CSV table of C-alpha atoms and ligand atoms in Angstrom, one decimal:
chain,number,residue,atom,x,y,z
A,1,MET,CA,279.0,227.2,23.9
A,2,LYS,CA,280.9,229.8,21.9
A,3,LEU,CA,283.7,231.9,23.3
A,4,PHE,CA,284.0,235.7,22.6
A,5,ILE,CA,286.6,238.0,23.9
A,6,ASP,CA,285.5,241.1,25.9
A,7,SER,CA,288.1,243.6,24.9
A,8,ALA,CA,289.0,246.5,22.6
A,9,ASN,CA,292.7,245.9,22.8
A,10,ILE,CA,294.0,245.0,19.4
A,11,ASP,CA,297.0,243.0,20.6
A,12,GLU,CA,294.8,240.9,22.9
A,13,ILE,CA,292.3,240.2,20.1
A,14,LYS,CA,295.1,239.3,17.7
A,15,GLU,CA,296.6,236.8,20.2
A,16,VAL,CA,293.3,235.0,20.9
A,17,ALA,CA,292.3,235.0,17.2
A,18,GLY,CA,295.5,232.9,16.6
A,19,TRP,CA,294.1,230.1,18.8
A,20,GLY,CA,291.1,229.6,16.5
A,21,VAL,CA,288.6,229.1,19.3
A,22,VAL,CA,287.3,232.6,19.8
A,23,SER,CA,284.5,233.5,17.5
A,24,GLY,CA,283.4,237.0,18.4
A,25,VAL,CA,284.2,240.2,20.3
A,26,THR,CA,282.3,242.4,22.7
A,27,THR,CA,283.3,246.0,23.5
A,28,ASN,CA,281.8,248.7,25.7
A,29,PRO,CA,282.5,252.4,26.1
A,30,SER,CA,284.8,251.8,29.0
A,31,LEU,CA,286.9,249.3,27.1
A,32,ILE,CA,287.1,251.6,24.0
A,33,ALA,CA,288.1,254.6,26.2
A,34,LYS,CA,290.8,252.5,27.9
A,35,GLU,CA,292.5,252.1,24.5
A,36,GLY,CA,292.3,255.8,23.8
A,37,LYS,CA,291.8,255.3,20.0
A,38,ASP,CA,289.2,256.3,17.5
A,39,PHE,CA,286.0,254.3,18.0
A,40,LYS,CA,285.1,253.5,14.3
A,41,SER,CA,288.6,252.6,13.3
A,42,THR,CA,289.1,250.4,16.4
A,43,ILE,CA,285.8,248.5,15.6
A,44,LEU,CA,286.8,248.1,11.9
A,45,GLN,CA,290.2,246.8,12.9
A,46,ILE,CA,288.6,244.2,15.2
A,47,CYS,CA,286.3,243.1,12.4
A,48,ARG,CA,289.3,242.4,10.2
A,49,ILE,CA,290.9,240.2,12.9
A,50,ILE,CA,288.0,238.1,14.1
A,51,GLU,CA,285.4,236.9,11.6
A,52,GLY,CA,282.3,236.9,13.8
A,53,PRO,CA,280.0,239.2,15.7
A,54,VAL,CA,281.6,242.4,17.0
A,55,SER,CA,279.5,244.4,19.4
A,56,ALA,CA,279.7,248.2,19.2
A,57,GLU,CA,277.7,250.1,21.8
A,58,VAL,CA,275.6,253.2,21.1
A,59,LEU,CA,276.2,256.1,23.5
A,60,SER,CA,273.0,258.1,22.9
A,61,LEU,CA,270.1,257.9,25.4
A,62,ARG,CA,267.2,258.9,23.1
A,63,THR,CA,265.5,256.2,21.0
A,64,GLU,CA,265.8,258.2,17.7
A,65,ASP,CA,269.5,258.8,18.2
A,66,MET,CA,270.1,255.1,19.1
A,67,ILE,CA,268.4,254.1,15.9
A,68,LYS,CA,270.4,256.6,13.9
A,69,ASP,CA,273.7,255.5,15.4
A,70,GLY,CA,272.7,251.8,15.2
A,71,ARG,CA,272.0,252.1,11.5
A,72,GLU,CA,275.3,253.9,10.9
A,73,TYR,CA,277.4,251.3,12.9
A,74,SER,CA,275.7,248.4,11.0
A,75,SER,CA,276.6,250.1,7.7
A,76,TRP,CA,280.3,249.9,8.6
A,77,HIS,CA,280.7,246.1,8.4
A,78,PRO,CA,278.3,243.1,8.1
A,79,ASN,CA,279.6,241.6,11.4
A,80,ILE,CA,278.8,244.6,13.5
A,81,VAL,CA,276.2,244.0,16.2
A,82,VAL,CA,274.6,247.2,17.7
A,83,LYS,CA,274.9,247.1,21.5
A,84,LEU,CA,272.1,248.9,23.2
A,85,PRO,CA,271.4,249.5,26.9
A,86,MET,CA,268.5,247.8,28.7
A,87,SER,CA,266.0,250.7,29.0
A,88,GLU,CA,262.7,251.7,27.6
A,89,GLN,CA,264.5,253.7,24.9
A,90,GLY,CA,266.9,250.8,24.2
A,91,ILE,CA,264.1,248.3,23.8
A,92,LYS,CA,262.1,250.6,21.5
A,93,ALA,CA,265.2,251.1,19.3
A,94,THR,CA,266.0,247.3,19.4
A,95,LYS,CA,262.5,246.5,18.0
A,96,ILE,CA,262.9,249.0,15.1
A,97,LEU,CA,266.5,247.9,14.3
A,98,SER,CA,265.5,244.2,14.5
A,99,ASN,CA,262.7,244.8,12.1
A,100,ASP,CA,265.3,246.3,9.7
A,101,GLY,CA,267.3,243.1,10.0
A,102,ILE,CA,270.1,244.8,12.1
A,103,LYS,CA,271.7,242.6,14.7
A,104,THR,CA,271.5,243.8,18.3
A,105,ASN,CA,272.9,243.0,21.7
A,106,ILE,CA,271.0,244.3,24.8
A,107,THR,CA,273.6,245.1,27.5
A,108,LEU,CA,273.4,245.7,31.3
A,109,VAL,CA,270.9,242.9,31.8
A,110,PHE,CA,270.5,242.0,35.5
A,111,SER,CA,267.1,240.2,35.6
A,112,ALA,CA,265.2,237.5,33.8
A,113,ASN,CA,262.3,240.0,33.1
A,114,GLN,CA,264.8,242.4,31.4
A,115,ALA,CA,265.9,239.4,29.2
A,116,LEU,CA,262.3,238.6,28.4
A,117,LEU,CA,261.7,242.2,27.2
A,118,ALA,CA,264.8,242.1,25.1
A,119,ALA,CA,263.8,238.8,23.5
A,120,LEU,CA,260.3,240.1,22.7
A,121,ALA,CA,261.9,243.1,21.0
A,122,GLY,CA,263.8,240.7,18.7
A,123,ALA,CA,267.3,241.2,20.2
A,124,THR,CA,269.9,238.9,18.6
A,125,PHE,CA,271.9,238.7,21.8
A,126,ILE,CA,271.4,239.7,25.5
A,127,SER,CA,274.3,240.2,27.9
A,128,PRO,CA,273.6,239.5,31.6
A,129,PHE,CA,276.4,240.8,33.8
A,130,ILE,CA,277.3,238.1,36.3
A,131,GLY,CA,280.4,239.6,37.9
A,132,ARG,CA,278.6,242.9,38.6
A,133,ILE,CA,275.7,241.0,40.4
A,134,GLU,CA,278.3,239.2,42.5
A,135,ASP,CA,280.0,242.5,43.3
A,136,THR,CA,276.8,243.4,45.2
A,137,GLY,CA,277.1,240.3,47.3
A,138,HIS,CA,274.4,238.3,45.5
A,139,GLU,CA,274.8,235.0,43.6
A,140,GLY,CA,275.1,235.7,39.9
A,141,MET,CA,274.8,232.5,37.8
A,142,SER,CA,271.2,231.7,38.7
A,143,ILE,CA,270.0,234.5,36.3
A,144,ILE,CA,271.6,232.6,33.4
A,145,GLU,CA,269.6,229.5,34.5
A,146,GLU,CA,266.4,231.5,34.7
A,147,ILE,CA,266.9,233.1,31.3
A,148,ARG,CA,267.8,229.7,29.7
A,149,THR,CA,264.6,228.2,31.1
A,150,ILE,CA,262.4,231.1,29.8
A,151,PHE,CA,264.0,231.2,26.3
A,152,ASP,CA,263.7,227.4,25.9
A,153,HIS,CA,260.1,227.4,27.1
A,154,TYR,CA,259.0,229.9,24.5
A,155,VAL,CA,261.6,229.0,21.8
A,156,PHE,CA,263.1,232.5,21.6
A,157,ASP,CA,266.1,232.7,19.2
A,158,THR,CA,267.8,235.4,21.3
A,159,GLN,CA,271.2,234.2,22.3
A,160,ILE,CA,272.5,234.5,25.8
A,161,ILE,CA,276.0,236.0,26.2
A,162,THR,CA,277.2,235.5,29.8
A,163,ALA,CA,279.2,238.7,30.4
A,164,SER,CA,281.1,240.4,33.2
A,165,ILE,CA,283.0,237.1,33.7
A,166,ARG,CA,285.5,237.2,36.6
A,167,SER,CA,286.9,233.7,36.7
A,168,PRO,CA,287.3,230.4,34.7
A,169,GLN,CA,284.7,228.9,37.0
A,170,HIS,CA,282.1,231.3,35.6
A,171,VAL,CA,282.9,230.0,32.1
A,172,THR,CA,282.4,226.4,33.2
A,173,MET,CA,279.1,227.2,35.0
A,174,ALA,CA,277.8,229.1,32.0
A,175,ALA,CA,278.6,226.2,29.7
A,176,LYS,CA,276.9,223.7,32.1
A,177,ILE,CA,273.7,225.8,32.2
A,178,GLY,CA,273.6,226.2,28.4
A,179,SER,CA,274.6,229.8,27.8
A,180,ASP,CA,275.0,230.2,24.1
A,181,ILE,CA,278.2,232.3,24.5
A,182,SER,CA,280.5,233.5,27.2
A,183,THR,CA,282.4,236.8,26.6
A,184,ILE,CA,285.6,236.6,28.5
A,185,PRO,CA,288.4,239.1,29.4
A,186,HIS,CA,291.8,238.2,27.9
A,187,LYS,CA,293.3,237.4,31.3
A,188,ILE,CA,290.6,234.8,32.1
A,189,LEU,CA,290.9,233.3,28.6
A,190,LYS,CA,294.6,232.7,29.3
A,191,GLN,CA,293.8,231.2,32.7
A,192,MET,CA,291.5,228.7,31.0
A,193,PHE,CA,294.5,226.9,29.6
A,194,LYS,CA,296.2,226.4,32.9
A,195,HIS,CA,296.2,223.4,35.2
A,196,PRO,CA,299.2,222.5,37.5
A,197,LEU,CA,299.0,218.8,36.5
A,198,THR,CA,299.1,219.7,32.8
A,199,GLU,CA,302.2,221.8,33.3
A,200,SER,CA,304.0,219.2,35.4
A,201,GLY,CA,302.9,216.5,33.0
A,202,ILE,CA,304.3,218.3,30.0
A,203,LYS,CA,307.6,218.8,31.9
A,204,GLN,CA,307.8,215.2,32.9
A,205,PHE,CA,307.1,213.9,29.3
A,206,SER,CA,309.7,216.2,27.9
A,207,GLU,CA,312.3,215.1,30.4
A,208,ASP,CA,311.6,211.4,29.8
A,209,TRP,CA,311.8,211.9,26.1
A,210,GLN,CA,315.2,213.7,26.4
A,211,SER,CA,316.6,210.8,28.4
A,212,LEU,CA,315.4,208.3,25.7
A,213,SER,CA,316.9,210.3,22.8
A,214,SER,CA,320.3,210.3,24.5
A,215,TYR,CA,320.3,206.5,24.6
A,216,LYS,CA,322.8,205.0,22.2
A,217,VAL,CA,322.3,201.5,20.6
A,218,PRO,CA,325.4,199.4,21.4
A,219,GLN,CA,327.7,198.4,18.5
A,220,GLY,CA,327.1,195.0,16.9
A,221,VAL,CA,323.5,194.6,17.9
B,301,LIG,O1,280.8,242.5,28.5
B,301,LIG,C1,280.5,243.2,29.7
B,301,LIG,C2,281.7,243.5,30.4
B,301,LIG,O2,282.5,244.3,29.6
B,301,LIG,C3,281.5,244.1,31.8
B,301,LIG,O3,282.5,243.6,32.6
B,301,LIG,O4,284.1,243.4,34.4
B,301,LIG,O5,283.2,245.6,33.6
B,301,LIG,O6,281.8,244.1,34.9
B,301,LIG,P1,282.9,244.2,33.9
């Protein structure tokens, strides 16, 4: 499973790029607005930091406008993926953009049937939002299992991006199910490094090594 970062914060993206294990970026209008900077220049800056798919979301609600915006975004950089909402308009636009060879990511997916529609429209990626399902008091990960089963059954190429991740456990579960990608907030990516036994183990090894290097070989031996 690949790891993407779900962020529009340049410092966060630079930091994780340095690890060499994050291979794409997803943004959404809320994440872009949080940074308060120009949309196009932010997306292009991200494309220069991480060499992989960078999702940029259309804001229009009409099919024709989504197609126009999608074509424009994709002309900015070859790694840009046009993110479109799960709706009749979004699916129609996805079909047309896919036929043009433009990469797409259908967002706000909350059911297996929505994923099926997106795959039939030729979407490159779909983004089921796990955390937001769990916010409503329902179990979230089973939708990833359902979509994986359907996509494998009919050999759809559409890749599953498990999104709206709220914990490192979500990442593990997504990997076990066979999600193609997890897109993860910076804070959760950092938490994935942590384990108390790793930290105490590093401390212990370091202390033991220090005591060895202070050992002096006796004269004449
Ligand atoms: O990639 C989707 C993500 O940005 C939504 O996450 O935490 O706002 O539900 P969240």
